[in-house]
mmCIF file of C-alpha atoms in Angstrom:
data_model
loop_
_atom_site.group_PDB
_atom_site.id
_atom_site.type_symbol
_atom_site.label_atom_id
_atom_site.label_comp_id
_atom_site.label_asym_id
_atom_site.label_seq_id
_atom_site.Cartn_x
_atom_site.Cartn_y
_atom_site.Cartn_z
ATOM 1 C CA MET B 1 22.668 -35.641 -1.367
ATOM 2 C CA THR B 2 26.161 -36.592 -0.147
ATOM 3 C CA ASP B 3 27.374 -35.641 3.321
ATOM 4 C CA VAL B 4 29.786 -33.096 1.810
ATOM 5 C CA ALA B 5 26.964 -31.507 -0.188
ATOM 6 C CA THR B 6 24.790 -31.373 2.942
ATOM 7 C CA LYS B 7 27.544 -29.668 4.895
ATOM 8 C CA LEU B 8 28.256 -27.145 2.143
ATOM 9 C CA THR B 9 24.556 -26.313 1.972
ATOM 10 C CA ARG B 10 24.538 -25.672 5.717
ATOM 11 C CA VAL B 11 27.674 -23.512 5.534
ATOM 12 C CA ARG B 12 26.301 -21.417 2.688
ATOM 13 C CA ALA B 13 23.015 -20.914 4.510
ATOM 14 C CA TYR B 14 25.063 -19.754 7.499
ATOM 15 C CA MET B 15 27.026 -17.385 5.215
ATOM 16 C CA LYS B 16 23.809 -15.930 3.842
ATOM 17 C CA GLU B 17 22.382 -15.486 7.331
ATOM 18 C CA HIS B 18 25.480 -13.548 8.416
ATOM 19 C CA ASP B 19 26.082 -11.656 5.129
ATOM 20 C CA LEU B 20 29.424 -13.340 4.472
ATOM 21 C CA ASP B 21 31.136 -13.609 1.096
ATOM 22 C CA ALA B 22 33.501 -16.329 2.272
ATOM 23 C CA VAL B 23 34.469 -18.431 5.285
ATOM 24 C CA VAL B 24 37.808 -20.053 6.067
ATOM 25 C CA PHE B 25 38.336 -23.159 8.209
ATOM 26 C CA SER B 26 41.826 -24.229 9.275
ATOM 27 C CA SER B 27 41.198 -26.041 12.570
ATOM 28 C CA ARG B 28 41.661 -29.795 12.498
ATOM 29 C CA ALA B 29 38.094 -30.292 13.716
ATOM 30 C CA ASN B 30 36.424 -28.245 10.987
ATOM 31 C CA PHE B 31 38.710 -29.582 8.248
ATOM 32 C CA ALA B 32 37.738 -33.127 9.256
ATOM 33 C CA TRP B 33 34.051 -32.203 9.495
ATOM 34 C CA LEU B 34 33.901 -30.566 6.051
ATOM 35 C CA THR B 35 35.898 -33.258 4.268
ATOM 36 C CA CYS B 36 34.140 -36.106 6.110
ATOM 37 C CA GLY B 37 37.212 -37.441 7.857
ATOM 38 C CA GLY B 38 40.133 -35.626 6.257
ATOM 39 C CA ASP B 39 43.261 -34.877 8.280
ATOM 40 C CA ASN B 40 45.278 -31.660 7.936
ATOM 41 C CA HIS B 41 47.498 -32.001 10.994
ATOM 42 C CA VAL B 42 51.251 -32.300 11.390
ATOM 43 C CA VAL B 43 51.728 -31.274 15.020
ATOM 44 C CA ALA B 44 49.875 -33.878 17.101
ATOM 45 C CA GLN B 45 49.368 -31.627 20.139
ATOM 46 C CA SER B 46 47.874 -28.706 18.188
ATOM 47 C CA GLU B 47 44.217 -28.160 17.269
ATOM 48 C CA SER B 48 45.347 -26.104 14.257
ATOM 49 C CA GLY B 49 45.944 -27.787 10.917
ATOM 50 C CA GLN B 50 48.424 -27.163 8.099
ATOM 51 C CA ALA B 51 45.783 -26.613 5.401
ATOM 52 C CA ALA B 52 42.622 -24.520 5.167
ATOM 53 C CA VAL B 53 39.258 -24.871 3.476
ATOM 54 C CA MET B 54 37.892 -21.721 1.816
ATOM 55 C CA ILE B 55 34.206 -21.611 0.901
ATOM 56 C CA THR B 56 32.476 -18.954 -1.186
ATOM 57 C CA ALA B 57 29.132 -18.956 -2.976
ATOM 58 C CA ARG B 58 30.729 -20.752 -5.939
ATOM 59 C CA GLN B 59 34.081 -22.134 -4.783
ATOM 60 C CA VAL B 60 35.249 -24.798 -2.364
ATOM 61 C CA CYS B 61 39.029 -24.895 -2.066
ATOM 62 C CA VAL B 62 41.648 -26.600 0.035
ATOM 63 C CA ILE B 63 44.675 -24.339 0.429
ATOM 64 C CA ALA B 64 47.956 -25.995 1.437
ATOM 65 C CA ASP B 65 51.659 -25.381 0.989
ATOM 66 C CA ALA B 66 53.929 -27.328 -1.342
ATOM 67 C CA ILE B 67 54.914 -29.673 1.485
ATOM 68 C CA GLU B 68 51.402 -30.728 2.485
ATOM 69 C CA ALA B 69 49.509 -30.423 -0.808
ATOM 70 C CA PRO B 70 50.830 -33.627 -2.473
ATOM 71 C CA ARG B 71 49.990 -35.802 0.529
ATOM 72 C CA ILE B 72 46.557 -34.236 1.005
ATOM 73 C CA GLU B 73 45.732 -34.652 -2.682
ATOM 74 C CA LYS B 74 46.734 -38.327 -2.650
ATOM 75 C CA GLU B 75 45.544 -39.439 0.800
ATOM 76 C CA GLU B 76 42.645 -37.271 1.996
ATOM 77 C CA PRO B 77 38.952 -37.329 0.855
ATOM 78 C CA ILE B 78 38.966 -34.010 -1.037
ATOM 79 C CA LYS B 79 37.574 -35.022 -4.439
ATOM 80 C CA ASP B 80 34.810 -32.417 -4.004
ATOM 81 C CA PHE B 81 37.368 -29.666 -3.346
ATOM 82 C CA THR B 82 39.769 -27.735 -5.578
ATOM 83 C CA LEU B 83 43.327 -27.951 -4.241
ATOM 84 C CA LYS B 84 45.406 -24.766 -4.328
ATOM 85 C CA SER B 85 49.091 -25.059 -3.473
ATOM 86 C CA HIS B 86 51.398 -22.247 -2.391
ATOM 87 C CA PRO B 87 55.174 -22.084 -1.652
ATOM 88 C CA TRP B 88 56.166 -23.318 1.805
ATOM 89 C CA THR B 89 57.927 -19.974 2.287
ATOM 90 C CA GLN B 90 54.509 -18.270 2.266
ATOM 91 C CA ASP B 91 52.455 -18.217 5.462
ATOM 92 C CA LEU B 92 49.111 -20.067 5.278
ATOM 93 C CA GLY B 93 47.234 -16.944 6.373
ATOM 94 C CA GLU B 94 48.851 -14.914 3.638
ATOM 95 C CA ALA B 95 48.021 -17.564 1.032
ATOM 96 C CA VAL B 96 44.398 -17.639 2.196
ATOM 97 C CA ARG B 97 44.045 -13.845 2.049
ATOM 98 C CA LYS B 98 45.469 -13.860 -1.477
ATOM 99 C CA ALA B 99 43.005 -16.591 -2.534
ATOM 100 C CA LEU B 100 40.116 -14.526 -1.120
ATOM 101 C CA ASN B 101 40.832 -11.979 -3.867
ATOM 102 C CA ASN B 102 39.833 -8.895 -1.835
ATOM 103 C CA LYS B 103 36.478 -10.235 -0.663
ATOM 104 C CA LYS B 104 35.262 -7.914 2.084
ATOM 105 C CA GLN B 105 32.838 -9.905 4.244
ATOM 106 C CA VAL B 106 34.950 -12.827 5.408
ATOM 107 C CA ALA B 107 35.263 -14.828 8.641
ATOM 108 C CA ALA B 108 37.540 -17.605 9.922
ATOM 109 C CA ASP B 109 37.434 -20.266 12.617
ATOM 110 C CA GLU B 110 41.013 -19.310 13.622
ATOM 111 C CA PRO B 111 40.884 -15.522 13.198
ATOM 112 C CA TRP B 112 44.184 -14.841 15.008
ATOM 113 C CA ARG B 113 45.956 -17.036 12.504
ATOM 114 C CA MET B 114 44.341 -15.738 9.330
ATOM 115 C CA ASP B 115 44.157 -12.070 10.371
ATOM 116 C CA LEU B 116 40.424 -12.222 9.617
ATOM 117 C CA PRO B 117 37.281 -11.636 11.700
ATOM 118 C CA PRO B 118 35.969 -14.586 13.748
ATOM 119 C CA LEU B 119 32.991 -16.698 12.738
ATOM 120 C CA PRO B 120 29.876 -14.873 13.965
ATOM 121 C CA GLY B 121 27.281 -16.539 16.167
ATOM 122 C CA ASP B 122 27.581 -20.124 17.359
ATOM 123 C CA PHE B 123 28.833 -22.012 14.306
ATOM 124 C CA ASN B 124 29.345 -25.323 16.087
ATOM 125 C CA ASP B 125 25.837 -25.404 17.545
ATOM 126 C CA SER B 126 23.952 -24.054 14.547
ATOM 127 C CA VAL B 127 25.873 -25.763 11.721
ATOM 128 C CA ARG B 128 28.147 -28.580 12.917
ATOM 129 C CA ALA B 129 26.181 -30.184 15.759
ATOM 130 C CA GLU B 130 23.865 -32.416 13.726
ATOM 131 C CA LEU B 131 25.877 -35.357 12.437
ATOM 132 C CA CYS B 132 25.439 -36.704 8.917
ATOM 133 C CA PRO B 133 24.936 -40.430 8.158
ATOM 134 C CA GLY B 134 28.568 -40.954 7.171
ATOM 135 C CA ASP B 135 29.760 -39.229 10.338
ATOM 136 C CA ILE B 136 27.592 -41.566 12.421
ATOM 137 C CA ARG B 137 28.908 -44.673 10.647
ATOM 138 C CA ARG B 138 32.507 -43.626 11.281
ATOM 139 C CA TYR B 139 31.645 -42.680 14.850
ATOM 140 C CA ARG B 140 30.222 -46.139 15.570
ATOM 141 C CA GLN B 141 33.456 -47.725 14.389
ATOM 142 C CA LEU B 142 35.536 -45.301 16.453
ATOM 143 C CA GLY B 143 33.452 -45.884 19.583
ATOM 144 C CA ARG B 144 33.735 -49.654 19.204
ATOM 145 C CA ASP B 145 37.514 -49.473 18.765
ATOM 146 C CA CYS B 146 37.964 -47.163 21.770
ATOM 147 C CA ALA B 147 35.919 -49.548 23.911
ATOM 148 C CA ILE B 148 38.032 -52.507 22.758
ATOM 149 C CA ALA B 149 41.244 -50.615 23.536
ATOM 150 C CA ILE B 150 40.241 -49.584 27.063
ATOM 151 C CA GLU B 151 38.839 -53.024 27.928
ATOM 152 C CA THR B 152 41.979 -54.765 26.673
ATOM 153 C CA VAL B 153 44.173 -52.622 28.907
ATOM 154 C CA ALA B 154 41.799 -53.024 31.869
ATOM 155 C CA GLN B 155 41.920 -56.812 31.526
ATOM 156 C CA HIS B 156 45.720 -56.971 31.363
ATOM 157 C CA MET B 157 46.908 -54.284 33.797
ATOM 158 C CA SER B 158 48.369 -55.469 37.096
ATOM 159 C CA VAL B 159 48.782 -54.383 40.689
ATOM 160 C CA GLY B 160 52.059 -52.439 40.866
ATOM 161 C CA ASP B 161 51.735 -50.869 37.415
ATOM 162 C CA SER B 162 52.487 -47.162 37.320
ATOM 163 C CA GLY B 163 50.125 -44.602 35.854
ATOM 164 C CA HIS B 164 52.613 -43.990 33.048
ATOM 165 C CA GLN B 165 52.745 -47.703 32.192
ATOM 166 C CA VAL B 166 48.968 -47.872 31.854
ATOM 167 C CA GLU B 167 48.939 -44.608 29.882
ATOM 168 C CA ALA B 168 51.474 -46.084 27.452
ATOM 169 C CA ASP B 169 49.397 -49.250 27.040
ATOM 170 C CA LEU B 170 46.244 -47.228 26.353
ATOM 171 C CA ALA B 171 48.074 -45.052 23.824
ATOM 172 C CA ARG B 172 49.523 -48.118 22.081
ATOM 173 C CA HIS B 173 46.144 -49.816 21.717
ATOM 174 C CA LEU B 174 44.612 -46.602 20.401
ATOM 175 C CA LEU B 175 47.408 -45.699 17.992
ATOM 176 C CA VAL B 176 47.544 -49.174 16.453
ATOM 177 C CA ARG B 177 43.894 -48.597 15.483
ATOM 178 C CA GLY B 178 44.665 -45.202 13.959
ATOM 179 C CA ILE B 179 43.203 -43.344 16.949
ATOM 180 C CA GLN B 180 44.934 -40.299 18.414
ATOM 181 C CA PRO B 181 44.910 -40.207 22.257
ATOM 182 C CA TYR B 182 43.182 -36.811 22.557
ATOM 183 C CA VAL B 183 42.844 -37.262 26.336
ATOM 184 C CA VAL B 184 44.163 -40.135 28.457
ATOM 185 C CA LEU B 185 43.643 -40.054 32.230
ATOM 186 C CA VAL B 186 44.805 -42.750 34.628
ATOM 187 C CA GLY B 187 44.184 -42.523 38.363
ATOM 188 C CA PHE B 188 44.678 -44.973 41.205
ATOM 189 C CA ASP B 189 43.346 -45.421 44.719
ATOM 190 C CA ASP B 190 43.449 -42.314 46.951
ATOM 191 C CA ARG B 191 44.149 -39.979 44.001
ATOM 192 C CA LEU B 192 40.597 -40.634 42.801
ATOM 193 C CA ARG B 193 39.222 -39.107 45.991
ATOM 194 C CA ARG B 194 41.350 -35.984 45.520
ATOM 195 C CA SER B 195 41.350 -35.384 41.770
ATOM 196 C CA ARG B 196 38.571 -35.566 39.175
ATOM 197 C CA HIS B 197 41.156 -35.195 36.370
ATOM 198 C CA PRO B 198 43.944 -37.605 37.379
ATOM 199 C CA ILE B 199 46.594 -37.123 34.712
ATOM 200 C CA PRO B 200 48.891 -40.174 34.525
ATOM 201 C CA SER B 201 51.591 -40.139 37.187
ATOM 202 C CA VAL B 202 54.330 -42.284 38.740
ATOM 203 C CA ASN B 203 51.864 -43.611 41.343
ATOM 204 C CA HIS B 204 51.534 -47.388 41.449
ATOM 205 C CA LEU B 205 48.252 -49.297 41.435
ATOM 206 C CA ARG B 206 47.167 -51.026 44.632
ATOM 207 C CA HIS B 207 43.420 -51.649 44.336
ATOM 208 C CA LEU B 208 41.286 -49.125 42.399
ATOM 209 C CA ALA B 209 41.910 -47.692 38.915
ATOM 210 C CA MET B 210 40.035 -45.251 36.710
ATOM 211 C CA LEU B 211 40.816 -45.218 32.984
ATOM 212 C CA VAL B 212 39.580 -42.354 30.804
ATOM 213 C CA VAL B 213 39.972 -42.186 27.032
ATOM 214 C CA CYS B 214 38.974 -39.498 24.568
ATOM 215 C CA GLY B 215 40.040 -41.033 21.262
ATOM 216 C CA GLN B 216 40.141 -39.038 18.016
ATOM 217 C CA ARG B 217 39.985 -40.447 14.491
ATOM 218 C CA GLY B 218 38.807 -38.673 11.356
ATOM 219 C CA GLY B 219 38.138 -35.603 13.496
ATOM 220 C CA LEU B 220 35.520 -37.349 15.649
ATOM 221 C CA ILE B 221 36.166 -37.883 19.366
ATOM 222 C CA ALA B 222 34.760 -40.752 21.435
ATOM 223 C CA ASN B 223 34.781 -40.347 25.223
ATOM 224 C CA LEU B 224 34.517 -43.119 27.813
ATOM 225 C CA THR B 225 35.539 -44.055 31.365
ATOM 226 C CA ARG B 226 35.998 -47.467 32.970
ATOM 227 C CA MET B 227 36.636 -48.451 36.597
ATOM 228 C CA VAL B 228 38.718 -51.464 37.659
ATOM 229 C CA HIS B 229 39.236 -52.907 41.162
ATOM 230 C CA PHE B 230 41.638 -55.591 42.386
ATOM 231 C CA GLY B 231 40.257 -57.550 45.316
ATOM 232 C CA PRO B 232 36.826 -57.431 46.963
ATOM 233 C CA LEU B 233 34.822 -54.206 46.533
ATOM 234 C CA SER B 234 33.845 -52.291 49.643
ATOM 235 C CA ALA B 235 30.122 -51.747 50.159
ATOM 236 C CA GLU B 236 30.752 -47.983 50.122
ATOM 237 C CA LEU B 237 32.476 -47.963 46.716
ATOM 238 C CA LYS B 238 29.856 -50.271 45.252
ATOM 239 C CA ALA B 239 27.092 -47.930 46.480
ATOM 240 C CA ARG B 240 28.887 -44.839 45.171
ATOM 241 C CA HIS B 241 29.262 -46.347 41.730
ATOM 242 C CA ALA B 242 25.624 -47.454 41.652
ATOM 243 C CA SER B 243 24.644 -43.874 42.495
ATOM 244 C CA VAL B 244 26.804 -42.292 39.785
ATOM 245 C CA CYS B 245 25.403 -44.767 37.243
ATOM 246 C CA LYS B 246 21.904 -43.713 38.282
ATOM 247 C CA VAL B 247 22.815 -40.056 37.732
ATOM 248 C CA GLU B 248 24.118 -40.787 34.242
ATOM 249 C CA ALA B 249 21.137 -42.971 33.332
ATOM 250 C CA SER B 250 18.762 -40.178 34.366
ATOM 251 C CA MET B 251 20.737 -37.773 32.165
ATOM 252 C CA TRP B 252 20.482 -40.154 29.221
ATOM 253 C CA GLU B 253 16.740 -40.415 29.677
ATOM 254 C CA ALA B 254 16.399 -36.597 29.810
ATOM 255 C CA THR B 255 18.587 -36.042 26.706
ATOM 256 C CA GLN B 256 16.035 -35.620 23.938
ATOM 257 C CA PRO B 257 16.151 -33.468 20.784
ATOM 258 C CA GLY B 258 14.348 -30.164 21.170
ATOM 259 C CA ARG B 259 14.795 -29.937 24.944
ATOM 260 C CA PRO B 260 17.114 -27.354 26.529
ATOM 261 C CA TRP B 261 20.372 -28.713 27.888
ATOM 262 C CA LYS B 262 19.650 -27.217 31.305
ATOM 263 C CA ASP B 263 16.779 -29.703 31.749
ATOM 264 C CA VAL B 264 19.288 -32.545 31.675
ATOM 265 C CA PHE B 265 21.443 -30.795 34.238
ATOM 266 C CA LYS B 266 18.434 -30.378 36.531
ATOM 267 C CA ALA B 267 17.666 -34.087 36.214
ATOM 268 C CA ALA B 268 21.227 -34.867 37.296
ATOM 269 C CA GLN B 269 21.069 -32.507 40.255
ATOM 270 C CA LYS B 270 17.880 -34.168 41.477
ATOM 271 C CA VAL B 271 19.379 -37.657 41.420
ATOM 272 C CA TYR B 272 22.611 -36.492 43.065
ATOM 273 C CA LYS B 273 20.470 -35.108 45.886
ATOM 274 C CA ASP B 274 18.194 -38.151 46.103
ATOM 275 C CA GLU B 275 21.240 -40.420 46.327
ATOM 276 C CA GLY B 276 22.739 -38.397 49.188
ATOM 277 C CA PHE B 277 25.474 -36.671 47.162
ATOM 278 C CA ASP B 278 23.919 -33.221 46.797
ATOM 279 C CA LYS B 279 27.169 -31.247 46.254
ATOM 280 C CA GLU B 280 29.193 -33.704 44.197
ATOM 281 C CA TRP B 281 28.287 -32.076 40.866
ATOM 282 C CA GLU B 282 30.059 -28.911 42.038
ATOM 283 C CA HIS B 283 33.458 -30.636 41.952
ATOM 284 C CA HIS B 284 33.496 -31.578 38.254
ATOM 285 C CA HIS B 285 31.701 -30.684 35.039
ATOM 286 C CA GLN B 286 28.972 -33.081 33.909
ATOM 287 C CA GLY B 287 29.906 -33.189 30.217
ATOM 288 C CA GLY B 288 27.900 -32.084 27.206
ATOM 289 C CA PRO B 289 27.682 -32.244 23.408
ATOM 290 C CA THR B 290 30.626 -33.778 21.617
ATOM 291 C CA GLY B 291 31.463 -34.956 18.100
ATOM 292 C CA PHE B 292 34.293 -33.015 16.487
ATOM 293 C CA ALA B 293 35.446 -31.659 19.860
ATOM 294 C CA GLY B 294 36.049 -33.204 23.253
ATOM 295 C CA ARG B 295 33.035 -31.135 24.259
ATOM 296 C CA ASP B 296 31.529 -28.379 22.110
ATOM 297 C CA PHE B 297 30.632 -26.728 25.414
ATOM 298 C CA LEU B 298 30.132 -27.776 29.010
ATOM 299 C CA VAL B 299 26.492 -27.830 30.041
ATOM 300 C CA THR B 300 25.629 -25.647 33.043
ATOM 301 C CA PRO B 301 22.369 -25.185 34.979
ATOM 302 C CA GLN B 302 21.670 -22.062 32.877
ATOM 303 C CA GLU B 303 22.269 -23.554 29.398
ATOM 304 C CA ASP B 304 19.310 -22.523 27.208
ATOM 305 C CA ARG B 305 20.526 -23.941 23.895
ATOM 306 C CA LEU B 306 18.535 -26.876 22.565
ATOM 307 C CA ILE B 307 19.604 -30.478 22.010
ATOM 308 C CA ARG B 308 19.864 -31.206 18.273
ATOM 309 C CA ASN B 309 18.743 -34.245 16.335
ATOM 310 C CA ASN B 310 21.552 -36.717 15.600
ATOM 311 C CA GLN B 311 23.809 -34.953 18.083
ATOM 312 C CA ALA B 312 26.575 -36.712 20.003
ATOM 313 C CA VAL B 313 26.670 -36.357 23.780
ATOM 314 C CA ALA B 314 29.042 -37.535 26.492
ATOM 315 C CA TRP B 315 27.887 -37.095 30.086
ATOM 316 C CA ASN B 316 30.415 -37.843 32.819
ATOM 317 C CA PRO B 317 28.906 -37.500 36.305
ATOM 318 C CA SER B 318 31.293 -38.288 39.140
ATOM 319 C CA ILE B 319 31.240 -38.999 42.840
ATOM 320 C CA ALA B 320 34.600 -38.889 44.619
ATOM 321 C CA GLY B 321 36.296 -42.183 43.841
ATOM 322 C CA THR B 322 34.242 -43.160 40.801
ATOM 323 C CA LYS B 323 32.748 -41.919 37.537
ATOM 324 C CA SER B 324 30.555 -43.112 34.658
ATOM 325 C CA GLU B 325 30.938 -42.002 31.019
ATOM 326 C CA ASP B 326 30.082 -43.136 27.506
ATOM 327 C CA THR B 327 29.374 -41.388 24.213
ATOM 328 C CA ILE B 328 25.879 -41.569 22.721
ATOM 329 C CA ILE B 329 23.994 -40.140 19.747
ATOM 330 C CA VAL B 330 20.438 -38.963 20.317
ATOM 331 C CA ASN B 331 17.641 -38.568 17.783
ATOM 332 C CA GLU B 332 13.852 -38.812 17.602
ATOM 333 C CA GLU B 333 14.038 -42.620 17.613
ATOM 334 C CA GLY B 334 16.061 -42.798 20.821
ATOM 335 C CA ARG B 335 19.793 -43.137 21.473
ATOM 336 C CA GLN B 336 22.758 -45.162 20.250
ATOM 337 C CA VAL B 337 25.597 -46.008 22.626
ATOM 338 C CA LEU B 338 28.765 -45.643 20.569
ATOM 339 C CA THR B 339 31.253 -46.787 23.205
ATOM 340 C CA ALA B 340 29.202 -49.623 24.730
ATOM 341 C CA CYS B 341 31.077 -52.165 26.808
ATOM 342 C CA SER B 342 31.393 -55.741 25.588
ATOM 343 C CA LYS B 343 29.625 -58.801 26.994
ATOM 344 C CA ASN B 344 32.787 -59.488 28.984
ATOM 345 C CA TRP B 345 32.351 -56.337 31.068
ATOM 346 C CA PRO B 346 30.030 -56.313 34.114
ATOM 347 C CA VAL B 347 27.029 -54.001 33.975
ATOM 348 C CA CYS B 348 24.987 -52.102 36.519
ATOM 349 C CA LYS B 349 21.247 -52.156 35.778
ATOM 350 C CA VAL B 350 19.593 -48.860 36.682
ATOM 351 C CA ARG B 351 15.818 -48.832 37.059
ATOM 352 C CA LEU B 352 14.363 -45.361 36.529
ATOM 353 C CA PRO B 353 10.875 -44.055 37.373
ATOM 354 C CA GLY B 354 8.380 -45.514 34.919
ATOM 355 C CA GLY B 355 10.147 -48.861 34.815
ATOM 356 C CA VAL B 356 12.851 -47.926 32.296
ATOM 357 C CA VAL B 357 16.009 -50.020 32.790
ATOM 358 C CA ILE B 358 19.347 -48.712 31.521
ATOM 359 C CA GLU B 359 22.571 -50.721 31.698
ATOM 360 C CA ARG B 360 25.802 -48.931 32.598
ATOM 361 C CA PRO B 361 29.339 -50.333 32.902
ATOM 362 C CA ASP B 362 29.977 -51.544 36.448
ATOM 363 C CA ILE B 363 33.339 -51.722 38.188
ATOM 364 C CA LEU B 364 35.389 -54.609 36.789
ATOM 365 C CA VAL B 365 36.604 -56.699 39.724
ATOM 366 C CA ARG B 366 39.800 -58.678 39.152
#
């Protein structure tokens, strides 16, 4: 069975479970997921696309206006879908409602846009979370390319660079690889003590830099963070980074299919406390499941939902001044690190109870 067939089977099972005659997907994330990498966007800073997928018990259609339809037909992977074009003067929501042909039980992922009821239940967790083989192959390539981009910039940035200069370099190295900069954060020195989300600024680098990339290609998003320091590391910063790596490694070890997400959070809290940073988790979210979203949801201490097989996860524990983050896929066989650092990047070896050793990216000293 192809990935598209697998996804359609899941969607139709979801429709049957919720007594739906049709579902409509117009978000960029769901369009990419259903078409296995297709792109329906025009506006880069919007999560809404310019074409919709309509699924019924017998039909699978892509609905697009006369501007977008020719490009989508020629360039996007929609051979399993019937393309329906409408005049550009007609609103996409109106065209979708006309194509539904008076079906009564209908839901949409962007209900405000389609003037339709929202998808019932948790669609992302119950239907989209488990990645298909083709998704995983594309994700590996994306993760590798994001890691190359961030390492290249880290190796070539200089003392005196502004946050905007480094942001531009990161964006250039992503875009040349066909990756959209979904999130780019760049923080230097004292800002990293004050802000867990340092958006790029006019500040100039003196010693310490944190680079964060969430790169999107084919709908999938790879998330990673790297730390760079110019000059000798202080013992305090070195110890802080070793501690945050230990938190993340413990979260990786606790992330297993079938377990509730809250168990992973509890594992993180324990290590934060053991390392002497009991309250640090309160200042920033710890991450959660990813894939076709930056995070499908942020894991909290009360999260009862279960970890899925072949699900992507990006944890990002932080201690003021440093952070550790990579994207992994977990399944019954273990985990794959999609955004692993190269052999040219230093690593921190974390030894967990039971003798398990997990390598995490250390601070690059230049």
